[in-house]
PDB file of C-alpha atoms in Angstrom:
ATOM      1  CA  UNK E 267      18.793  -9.055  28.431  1.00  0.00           C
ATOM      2  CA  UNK E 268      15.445 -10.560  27.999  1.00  0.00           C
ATOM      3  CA  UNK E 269      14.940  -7.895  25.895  1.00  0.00           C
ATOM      4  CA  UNK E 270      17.448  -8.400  23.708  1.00  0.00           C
ATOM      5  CA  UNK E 271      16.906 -12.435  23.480  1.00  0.00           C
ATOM      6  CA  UNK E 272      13.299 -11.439  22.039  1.00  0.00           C
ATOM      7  CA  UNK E 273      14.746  -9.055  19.364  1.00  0.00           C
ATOM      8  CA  UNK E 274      16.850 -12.019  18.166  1.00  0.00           C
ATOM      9  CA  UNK E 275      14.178 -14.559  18.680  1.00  0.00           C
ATOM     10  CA  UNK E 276      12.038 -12.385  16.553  1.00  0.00           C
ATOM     11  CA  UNK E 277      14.514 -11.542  13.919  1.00  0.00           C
ATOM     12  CA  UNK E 278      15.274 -15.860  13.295  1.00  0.00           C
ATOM     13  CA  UNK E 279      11.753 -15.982  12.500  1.00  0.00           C
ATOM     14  CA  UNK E 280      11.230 -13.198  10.083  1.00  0.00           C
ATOM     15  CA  UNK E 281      14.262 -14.189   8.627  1.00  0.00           C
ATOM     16  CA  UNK E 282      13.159 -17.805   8.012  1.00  0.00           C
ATOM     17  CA  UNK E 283       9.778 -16.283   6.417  1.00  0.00           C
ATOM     18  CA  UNK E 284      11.453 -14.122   4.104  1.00  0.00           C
ATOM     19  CA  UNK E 285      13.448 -17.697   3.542  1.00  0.00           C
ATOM     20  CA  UNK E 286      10.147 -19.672   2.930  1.00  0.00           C
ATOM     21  CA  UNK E 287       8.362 -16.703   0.904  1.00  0.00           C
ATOM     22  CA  UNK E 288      11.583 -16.588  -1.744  1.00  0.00           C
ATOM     23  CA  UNK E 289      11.671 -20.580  -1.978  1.00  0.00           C
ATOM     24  CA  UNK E 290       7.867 -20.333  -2.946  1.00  0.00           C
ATOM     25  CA  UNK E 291       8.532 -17.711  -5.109  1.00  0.00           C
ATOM     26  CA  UNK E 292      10.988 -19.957  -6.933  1.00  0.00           C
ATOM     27  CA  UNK E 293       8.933 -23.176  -6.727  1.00  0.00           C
ATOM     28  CA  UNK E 294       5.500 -20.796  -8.011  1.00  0.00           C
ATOM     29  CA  UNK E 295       7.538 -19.937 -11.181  1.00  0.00           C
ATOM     30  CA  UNK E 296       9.638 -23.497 -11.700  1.00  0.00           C
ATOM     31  CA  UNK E 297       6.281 -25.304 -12.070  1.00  0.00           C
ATOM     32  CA  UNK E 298       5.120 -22.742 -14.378  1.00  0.00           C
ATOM     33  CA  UNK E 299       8.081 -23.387 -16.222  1.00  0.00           C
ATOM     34  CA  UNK E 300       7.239 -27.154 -16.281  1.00  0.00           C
ATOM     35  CA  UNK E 301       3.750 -26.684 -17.404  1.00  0.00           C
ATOM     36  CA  UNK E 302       4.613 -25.151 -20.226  1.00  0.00           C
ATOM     37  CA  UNK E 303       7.261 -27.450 -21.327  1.00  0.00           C
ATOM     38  CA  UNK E 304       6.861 -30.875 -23.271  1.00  0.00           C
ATOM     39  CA  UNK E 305       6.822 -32.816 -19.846  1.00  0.00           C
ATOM     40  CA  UNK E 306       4.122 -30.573 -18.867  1.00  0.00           C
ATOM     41  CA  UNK E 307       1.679 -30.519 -22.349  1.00  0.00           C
ATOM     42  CA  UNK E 308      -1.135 -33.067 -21.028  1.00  0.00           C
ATOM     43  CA  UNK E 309      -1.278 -30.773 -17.603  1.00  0.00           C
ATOM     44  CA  UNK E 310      -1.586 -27.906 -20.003  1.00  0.00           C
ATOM     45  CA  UNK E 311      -4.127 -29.983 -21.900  1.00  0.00           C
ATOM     46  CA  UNK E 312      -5.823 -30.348 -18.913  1.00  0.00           C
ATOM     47  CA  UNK E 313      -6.133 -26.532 -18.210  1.00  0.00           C
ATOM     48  CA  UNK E 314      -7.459 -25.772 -21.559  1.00  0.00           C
ATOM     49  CA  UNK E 315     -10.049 -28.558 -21.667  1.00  0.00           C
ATOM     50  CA  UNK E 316     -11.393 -26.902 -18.456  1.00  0.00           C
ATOM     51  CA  UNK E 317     -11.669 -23.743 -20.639  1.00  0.00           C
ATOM     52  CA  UNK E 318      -9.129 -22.050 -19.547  1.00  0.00           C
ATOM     53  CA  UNK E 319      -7.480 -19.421 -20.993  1.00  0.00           C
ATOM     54  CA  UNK E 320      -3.568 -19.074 -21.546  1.00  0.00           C
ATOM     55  CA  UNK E 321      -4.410 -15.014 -19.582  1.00  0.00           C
ATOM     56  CA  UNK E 322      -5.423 -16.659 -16.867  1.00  0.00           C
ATOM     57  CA  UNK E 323      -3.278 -19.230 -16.433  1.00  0.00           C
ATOM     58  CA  UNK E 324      -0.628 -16.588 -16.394  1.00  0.00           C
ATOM     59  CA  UNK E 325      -2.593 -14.322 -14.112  1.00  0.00           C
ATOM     60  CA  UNK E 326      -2.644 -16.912 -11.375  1.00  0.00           C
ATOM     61  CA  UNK E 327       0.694 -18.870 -12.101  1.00  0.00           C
ATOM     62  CA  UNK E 328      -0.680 -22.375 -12.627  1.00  0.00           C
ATOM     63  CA  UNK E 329       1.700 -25.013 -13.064  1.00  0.00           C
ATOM     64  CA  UNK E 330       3.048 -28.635 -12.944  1.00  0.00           C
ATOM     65  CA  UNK E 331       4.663 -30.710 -11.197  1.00  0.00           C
ATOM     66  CA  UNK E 332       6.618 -33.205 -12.656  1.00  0.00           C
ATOM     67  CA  UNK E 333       6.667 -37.208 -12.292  1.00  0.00           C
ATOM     68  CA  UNK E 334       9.329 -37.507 -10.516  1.00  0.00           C
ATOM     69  CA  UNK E 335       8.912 -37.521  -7.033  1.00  0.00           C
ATOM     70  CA  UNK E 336      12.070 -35.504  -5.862  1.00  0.00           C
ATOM     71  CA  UNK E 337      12.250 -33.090  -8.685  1.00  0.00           C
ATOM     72  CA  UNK E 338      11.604 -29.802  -7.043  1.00  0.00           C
ATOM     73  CA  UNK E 339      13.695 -30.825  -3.965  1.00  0.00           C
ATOM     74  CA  UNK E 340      16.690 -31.320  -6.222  1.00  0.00           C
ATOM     75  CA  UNK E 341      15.588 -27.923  -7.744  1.00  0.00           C
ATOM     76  CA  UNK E 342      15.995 -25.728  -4.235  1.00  0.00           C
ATOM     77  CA  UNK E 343      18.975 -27.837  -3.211  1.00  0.00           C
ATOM     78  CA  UNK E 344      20.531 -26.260  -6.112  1.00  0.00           C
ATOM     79  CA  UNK E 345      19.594 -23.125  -5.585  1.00  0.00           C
ATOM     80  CA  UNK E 346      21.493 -23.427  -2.419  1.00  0.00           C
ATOM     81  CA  UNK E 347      18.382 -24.413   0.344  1.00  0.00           C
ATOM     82  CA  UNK E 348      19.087 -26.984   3.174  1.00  0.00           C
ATOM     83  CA  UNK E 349      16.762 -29.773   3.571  1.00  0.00           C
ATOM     84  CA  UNK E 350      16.036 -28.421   6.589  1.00  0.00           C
ATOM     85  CA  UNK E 351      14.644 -25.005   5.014  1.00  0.00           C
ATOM     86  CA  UNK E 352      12.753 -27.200   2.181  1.00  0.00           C
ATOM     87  CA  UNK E 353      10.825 -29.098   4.586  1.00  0.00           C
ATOM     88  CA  UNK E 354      10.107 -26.082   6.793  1.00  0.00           C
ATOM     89  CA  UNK E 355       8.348 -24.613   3.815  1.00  0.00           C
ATOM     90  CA  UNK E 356       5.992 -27.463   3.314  1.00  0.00           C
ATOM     91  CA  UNK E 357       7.498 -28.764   0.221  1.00  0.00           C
ATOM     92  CA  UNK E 358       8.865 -32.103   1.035  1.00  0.00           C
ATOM     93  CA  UNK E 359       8.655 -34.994   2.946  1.00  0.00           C
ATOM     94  CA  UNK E 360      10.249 -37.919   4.430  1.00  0.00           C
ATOM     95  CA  UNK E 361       9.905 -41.545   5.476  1.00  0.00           C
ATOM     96  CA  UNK E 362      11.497 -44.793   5.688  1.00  0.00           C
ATOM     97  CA  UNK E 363      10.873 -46.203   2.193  1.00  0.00           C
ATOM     98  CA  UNK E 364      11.091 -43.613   0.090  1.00  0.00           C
ATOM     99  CA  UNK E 365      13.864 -41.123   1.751  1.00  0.00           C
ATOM    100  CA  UNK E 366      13.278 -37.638   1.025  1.00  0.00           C
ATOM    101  CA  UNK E 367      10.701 -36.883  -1.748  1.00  0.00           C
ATOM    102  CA  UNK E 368       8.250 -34.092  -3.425  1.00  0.00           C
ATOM    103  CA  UNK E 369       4.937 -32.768  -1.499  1.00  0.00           C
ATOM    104  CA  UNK E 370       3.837 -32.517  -4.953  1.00  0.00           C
ATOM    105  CA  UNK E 371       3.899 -34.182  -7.854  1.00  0.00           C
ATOM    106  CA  UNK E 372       2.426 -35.311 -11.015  1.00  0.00           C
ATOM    107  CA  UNK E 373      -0.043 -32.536 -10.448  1.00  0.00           C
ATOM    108  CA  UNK E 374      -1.495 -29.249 -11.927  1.00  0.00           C
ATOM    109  CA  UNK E 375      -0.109 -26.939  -9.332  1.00  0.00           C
ATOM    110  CA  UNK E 376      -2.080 -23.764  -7.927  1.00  0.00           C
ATOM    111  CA  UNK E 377      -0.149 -21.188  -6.034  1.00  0.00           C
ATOM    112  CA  UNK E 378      -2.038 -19.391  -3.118  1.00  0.00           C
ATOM    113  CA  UNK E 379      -1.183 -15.975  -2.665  1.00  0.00           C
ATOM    114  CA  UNK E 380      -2.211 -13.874   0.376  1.00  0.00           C
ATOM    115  CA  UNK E 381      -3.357 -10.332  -0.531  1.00  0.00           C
ATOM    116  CA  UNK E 382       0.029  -8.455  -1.378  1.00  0.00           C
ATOM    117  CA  UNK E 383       0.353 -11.577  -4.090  1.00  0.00           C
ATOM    118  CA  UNK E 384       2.907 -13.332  -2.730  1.00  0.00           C
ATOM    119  CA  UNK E 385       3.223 -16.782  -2.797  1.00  0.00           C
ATOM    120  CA  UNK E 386       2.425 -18.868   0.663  1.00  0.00           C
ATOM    121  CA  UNK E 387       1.776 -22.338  -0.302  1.00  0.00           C
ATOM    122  CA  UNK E 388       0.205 -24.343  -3.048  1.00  0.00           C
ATOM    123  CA  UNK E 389      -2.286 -26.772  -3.789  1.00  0.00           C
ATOM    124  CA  UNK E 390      -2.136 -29.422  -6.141  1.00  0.00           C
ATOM    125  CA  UNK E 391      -4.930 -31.727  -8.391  1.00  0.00           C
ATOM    126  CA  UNK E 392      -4.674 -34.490  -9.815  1.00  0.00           C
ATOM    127  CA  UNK E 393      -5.621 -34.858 -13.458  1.00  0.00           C
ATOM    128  CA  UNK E 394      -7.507 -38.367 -13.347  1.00  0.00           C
ATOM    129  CA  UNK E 395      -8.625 -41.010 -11.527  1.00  0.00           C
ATOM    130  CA  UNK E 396      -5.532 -43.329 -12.356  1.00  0.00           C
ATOM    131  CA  UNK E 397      -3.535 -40.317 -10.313  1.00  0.00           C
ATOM    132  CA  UNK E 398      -2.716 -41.742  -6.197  1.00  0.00           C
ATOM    133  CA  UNK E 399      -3.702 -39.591  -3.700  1.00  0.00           C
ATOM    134  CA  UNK E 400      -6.183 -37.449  -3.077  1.00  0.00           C
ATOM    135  CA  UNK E 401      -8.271 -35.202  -5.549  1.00  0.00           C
ATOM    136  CA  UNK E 402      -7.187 -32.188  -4.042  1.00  0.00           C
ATOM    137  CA  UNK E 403      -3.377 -31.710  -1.832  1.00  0.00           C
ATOM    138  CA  UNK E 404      -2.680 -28.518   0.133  1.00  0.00           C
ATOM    139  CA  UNK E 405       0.325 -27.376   1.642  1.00  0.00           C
ATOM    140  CA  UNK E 406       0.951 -27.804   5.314  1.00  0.00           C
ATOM    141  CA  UNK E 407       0.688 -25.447   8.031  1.00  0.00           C
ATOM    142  CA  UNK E 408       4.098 -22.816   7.981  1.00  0.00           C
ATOM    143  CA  UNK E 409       5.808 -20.186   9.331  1.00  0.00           C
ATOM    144  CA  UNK E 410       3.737 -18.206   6.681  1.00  0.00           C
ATOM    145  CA  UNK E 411       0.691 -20.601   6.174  1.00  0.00           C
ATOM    146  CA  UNK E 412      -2.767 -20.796   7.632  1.00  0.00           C
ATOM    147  CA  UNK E 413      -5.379 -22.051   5.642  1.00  0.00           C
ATOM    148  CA  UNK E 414      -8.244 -21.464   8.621  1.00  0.00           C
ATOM    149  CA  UNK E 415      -6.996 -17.168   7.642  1.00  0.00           C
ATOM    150  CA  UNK E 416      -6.803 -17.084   3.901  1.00  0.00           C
ATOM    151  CA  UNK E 417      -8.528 -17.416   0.930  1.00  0.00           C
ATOM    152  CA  UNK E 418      -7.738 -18.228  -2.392  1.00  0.00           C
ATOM    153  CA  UNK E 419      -8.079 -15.278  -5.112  1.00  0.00           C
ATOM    154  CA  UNK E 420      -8.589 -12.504  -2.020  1.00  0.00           C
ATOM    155  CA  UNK E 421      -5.530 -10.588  -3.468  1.00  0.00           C
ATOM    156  CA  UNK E 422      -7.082 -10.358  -6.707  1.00  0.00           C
ATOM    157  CA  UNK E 423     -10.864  -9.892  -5.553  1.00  0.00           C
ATOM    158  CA  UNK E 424     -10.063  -6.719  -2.708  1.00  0.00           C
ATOM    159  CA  UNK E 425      -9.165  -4.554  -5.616  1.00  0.00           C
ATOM    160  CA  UNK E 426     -12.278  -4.701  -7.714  1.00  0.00           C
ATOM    161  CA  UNK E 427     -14.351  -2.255  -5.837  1.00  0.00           C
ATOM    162  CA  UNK E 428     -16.898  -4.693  -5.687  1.00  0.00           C
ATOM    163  CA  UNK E 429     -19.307  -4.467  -2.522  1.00  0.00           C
ATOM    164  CA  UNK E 430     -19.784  -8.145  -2.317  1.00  0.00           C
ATOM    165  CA  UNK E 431     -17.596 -10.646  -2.551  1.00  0.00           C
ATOM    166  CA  UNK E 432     -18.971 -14.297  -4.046  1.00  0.00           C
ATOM    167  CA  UNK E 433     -17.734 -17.118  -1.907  1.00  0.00           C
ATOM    168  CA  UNK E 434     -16.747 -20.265  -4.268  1.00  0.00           C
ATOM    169  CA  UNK E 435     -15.723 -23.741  -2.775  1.00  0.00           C
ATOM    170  CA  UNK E 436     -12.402 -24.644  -5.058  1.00  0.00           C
ATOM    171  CA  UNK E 437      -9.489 -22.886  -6.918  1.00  0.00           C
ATOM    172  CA  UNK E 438     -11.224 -23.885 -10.310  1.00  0.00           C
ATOM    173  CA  UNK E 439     -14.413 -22.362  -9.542  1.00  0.00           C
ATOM    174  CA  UNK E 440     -12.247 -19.281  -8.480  1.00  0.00           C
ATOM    175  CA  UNK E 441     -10.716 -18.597 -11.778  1.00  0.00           C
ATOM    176  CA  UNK E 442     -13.050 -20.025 -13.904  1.00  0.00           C
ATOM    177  CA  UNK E 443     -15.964 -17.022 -12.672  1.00  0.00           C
ATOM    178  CA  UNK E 444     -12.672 -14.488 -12.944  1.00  0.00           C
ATOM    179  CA  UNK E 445     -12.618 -15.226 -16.341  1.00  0.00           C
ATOM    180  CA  UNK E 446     -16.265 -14.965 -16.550  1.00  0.00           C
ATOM    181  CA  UNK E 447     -15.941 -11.806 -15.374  1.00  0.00           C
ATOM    182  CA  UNK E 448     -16.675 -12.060 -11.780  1.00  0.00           C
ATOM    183  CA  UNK E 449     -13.665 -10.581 -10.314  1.00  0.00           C
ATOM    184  CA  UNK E 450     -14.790 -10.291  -6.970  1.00  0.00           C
ATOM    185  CA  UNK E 451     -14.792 -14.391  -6.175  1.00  0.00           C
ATOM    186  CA  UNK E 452     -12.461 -16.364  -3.822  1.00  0.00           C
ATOM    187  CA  UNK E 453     -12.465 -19.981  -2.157  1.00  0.00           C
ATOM    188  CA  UNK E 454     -11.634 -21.171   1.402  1.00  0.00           C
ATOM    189  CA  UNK E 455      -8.481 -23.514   0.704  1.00  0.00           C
ATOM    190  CA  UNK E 456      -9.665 -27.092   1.770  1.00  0.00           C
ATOM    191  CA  UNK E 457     -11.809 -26.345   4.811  1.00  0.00           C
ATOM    192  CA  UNK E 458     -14.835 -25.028   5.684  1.00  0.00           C
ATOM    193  CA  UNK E 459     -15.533 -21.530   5.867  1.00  0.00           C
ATOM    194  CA  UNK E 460     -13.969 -19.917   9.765  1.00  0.00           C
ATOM    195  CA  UNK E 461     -14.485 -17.379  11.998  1.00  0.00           C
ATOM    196  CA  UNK E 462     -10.727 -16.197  10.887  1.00  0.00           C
ATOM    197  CA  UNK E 463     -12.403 -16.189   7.186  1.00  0.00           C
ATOM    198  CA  UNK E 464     -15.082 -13.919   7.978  1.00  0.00           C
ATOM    199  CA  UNK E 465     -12.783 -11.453  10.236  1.00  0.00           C
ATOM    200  CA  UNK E 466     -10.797 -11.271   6.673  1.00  0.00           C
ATOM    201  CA  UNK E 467     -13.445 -10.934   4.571  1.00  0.00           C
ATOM    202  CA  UNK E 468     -15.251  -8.125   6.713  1.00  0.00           C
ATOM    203  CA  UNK E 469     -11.885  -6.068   6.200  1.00  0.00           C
ATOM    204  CA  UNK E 470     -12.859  -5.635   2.475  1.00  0.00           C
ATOM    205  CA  UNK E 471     -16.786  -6.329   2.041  1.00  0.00           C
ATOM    206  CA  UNK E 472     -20.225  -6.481   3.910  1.00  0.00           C
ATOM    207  CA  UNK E 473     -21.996  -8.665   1.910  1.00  0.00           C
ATOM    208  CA  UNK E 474     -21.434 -12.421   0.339  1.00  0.00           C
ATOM    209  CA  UNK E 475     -22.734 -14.727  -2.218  1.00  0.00           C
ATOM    210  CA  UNK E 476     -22.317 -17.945  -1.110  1.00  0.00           C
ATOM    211  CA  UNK E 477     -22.050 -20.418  -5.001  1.00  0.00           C
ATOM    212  CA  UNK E 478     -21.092 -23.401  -3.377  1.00  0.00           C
ATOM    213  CA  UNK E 479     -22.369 -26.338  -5.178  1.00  0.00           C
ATOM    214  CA  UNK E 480     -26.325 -27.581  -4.881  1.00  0.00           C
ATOM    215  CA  UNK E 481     -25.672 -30.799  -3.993  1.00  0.00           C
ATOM    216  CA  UNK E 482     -25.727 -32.015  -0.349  1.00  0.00           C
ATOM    217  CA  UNK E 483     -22.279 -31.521   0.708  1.00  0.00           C
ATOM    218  CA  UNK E 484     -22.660 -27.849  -0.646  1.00  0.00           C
ATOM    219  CA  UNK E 485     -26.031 -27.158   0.871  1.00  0.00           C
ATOM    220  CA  UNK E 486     -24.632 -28.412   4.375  1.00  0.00           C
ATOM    221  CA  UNK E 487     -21.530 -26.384   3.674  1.00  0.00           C
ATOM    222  CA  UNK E 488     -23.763 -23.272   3.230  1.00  0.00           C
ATOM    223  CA  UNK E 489     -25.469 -23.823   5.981  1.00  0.00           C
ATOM    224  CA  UNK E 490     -22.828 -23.832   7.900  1.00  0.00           C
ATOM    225  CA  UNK E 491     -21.101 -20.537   6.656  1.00  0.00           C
ATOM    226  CA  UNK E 492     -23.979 -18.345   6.866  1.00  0.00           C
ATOM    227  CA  UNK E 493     -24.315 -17.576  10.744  1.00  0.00           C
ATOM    228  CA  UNK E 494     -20.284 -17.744  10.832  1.00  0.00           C
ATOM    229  CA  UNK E 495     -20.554 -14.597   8.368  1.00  0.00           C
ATOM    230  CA  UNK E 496     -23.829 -13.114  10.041  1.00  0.00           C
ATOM    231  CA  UNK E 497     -21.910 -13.317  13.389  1.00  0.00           C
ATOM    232  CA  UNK E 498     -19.220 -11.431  11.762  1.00  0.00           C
ATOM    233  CA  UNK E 499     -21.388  -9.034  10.626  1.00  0.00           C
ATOM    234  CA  UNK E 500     -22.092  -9.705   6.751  1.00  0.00           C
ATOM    235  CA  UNK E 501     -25.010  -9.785   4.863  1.00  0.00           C
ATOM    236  CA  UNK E 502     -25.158 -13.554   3.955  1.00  0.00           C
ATOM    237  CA  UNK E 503     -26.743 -14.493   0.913  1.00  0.00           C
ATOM    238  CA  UNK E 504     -27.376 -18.676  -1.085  1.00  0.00           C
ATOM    239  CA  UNK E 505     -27.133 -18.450  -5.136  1.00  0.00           C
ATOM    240  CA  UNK E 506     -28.401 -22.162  -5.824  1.00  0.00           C
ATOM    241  CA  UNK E 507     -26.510 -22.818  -8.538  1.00  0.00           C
ATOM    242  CA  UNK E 508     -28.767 -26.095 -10.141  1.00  0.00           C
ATOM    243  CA  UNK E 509     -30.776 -23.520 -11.989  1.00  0.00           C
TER     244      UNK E 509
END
């Protein structure tokens, strides 16, 4: 009997990831529908006045999401979701005033994929200073996301062959040296570099480039990361990046 309770405990909950993996998938490609839309055109705008181009963009499914703060939850309620499901996914949340409303929005969105590409949460930016909120929004912990064990643009970055990978501190940074031709570069997603980081990164590579920025924030940052990865067993190495 115990036995058996197990197999069913364990089947609810890789049911409800394959549940929270398919309503990213759909969220991933409805605010890549959004960006490119008329709603979407100063988030775009955004995008390309950071140099971006419209390959890369598509390569890493940027998107937008729109004013309206309980757009995407009408969205997955339509697709048949309970609020329930939505809010175990890190999409939505609740309170008093408001009712139920959007994780995200008003922001250019930036799907994090773990290394088979699928999507496992998001983080969104704000496009200026008038924007509320924080700079920078990341999903919630889930069923299917850890921040502290994955790292944004590993899935593309473990098939380059590469034997070093270059450590970067934000998504932007990520693509931008991907389009620069630096394949091999990935970001911790909102927090500081962890021993769960390095375990990953050892998996793939024995050496890393730390490019964080030269200011103090980045120099403390490095600091910090380098006997994390030497611990772990990789070469550590500081690419001051105010040259």
């Amino acid at each position: 009997m115990p036995e058996q309770e197990y197999s069913k405990e364990a089947k609810e909950r890789a049911d409800l990831k394959a549940t929270i993996l398919e309503m990213n998938r759909l969220a991933a490609k409805y605010f890549y529908v959004q960006l490119k839309n008329e709603r979407g055109f100063h988030a775009y705008r955004y995008l390309k006045d950071r140099q971006l181009s419209d390959e890369m963009i598509l390569a890493f499914g940027l998107g937008y999401s729109n004013p309206y703060s309980d757009d995407l939850y009408k969205y997955l309620r339509g697709k048949g979701y309970s609020e329930e499901l939505i809010r175990k996914a890190g999409l939505i949340n609740t309170d008093e005033r408001q009712g139920v409303y959007d994780k995200f929005w008003n922001r250019v969105m930036f799907p994090i994929q773990d290394i088979n590409h699928r999507v496992i949460g998001f983080g969104g930016r704000i496009m200026s200073a008038e924007n509320n909120g924080p700079k920078y929004l990341n999903s919630p912990e889930t069923e299917i996301f850890d921040k502290s064990r994955n790292l944004y643009g590993l899935n593309f970055a473990r098939t380059t062959k590469k034997h070093q990978i270059l450590l970067c501190e934000g998504y932007m940074d990520v693509i931008s040296l991907h389009q620069a031709g630096f394949t091999n570069a990935v970001a911790s997603l909102g927090t500081a570099l962890t021993v769960g980081h390095a375990s990953l990164i050892k998996r793939y590579v024995k050496e890393v480039y730390l490019t964080y920025d030269s200011d103090d924030a980045g120099t403390r940052a490095a600091l910090r990361a380098v006997p994390i990865l030497r611990e772990a067993g990789i070469s550590a190495k500081v690419i001051r990046m105010d040259c």
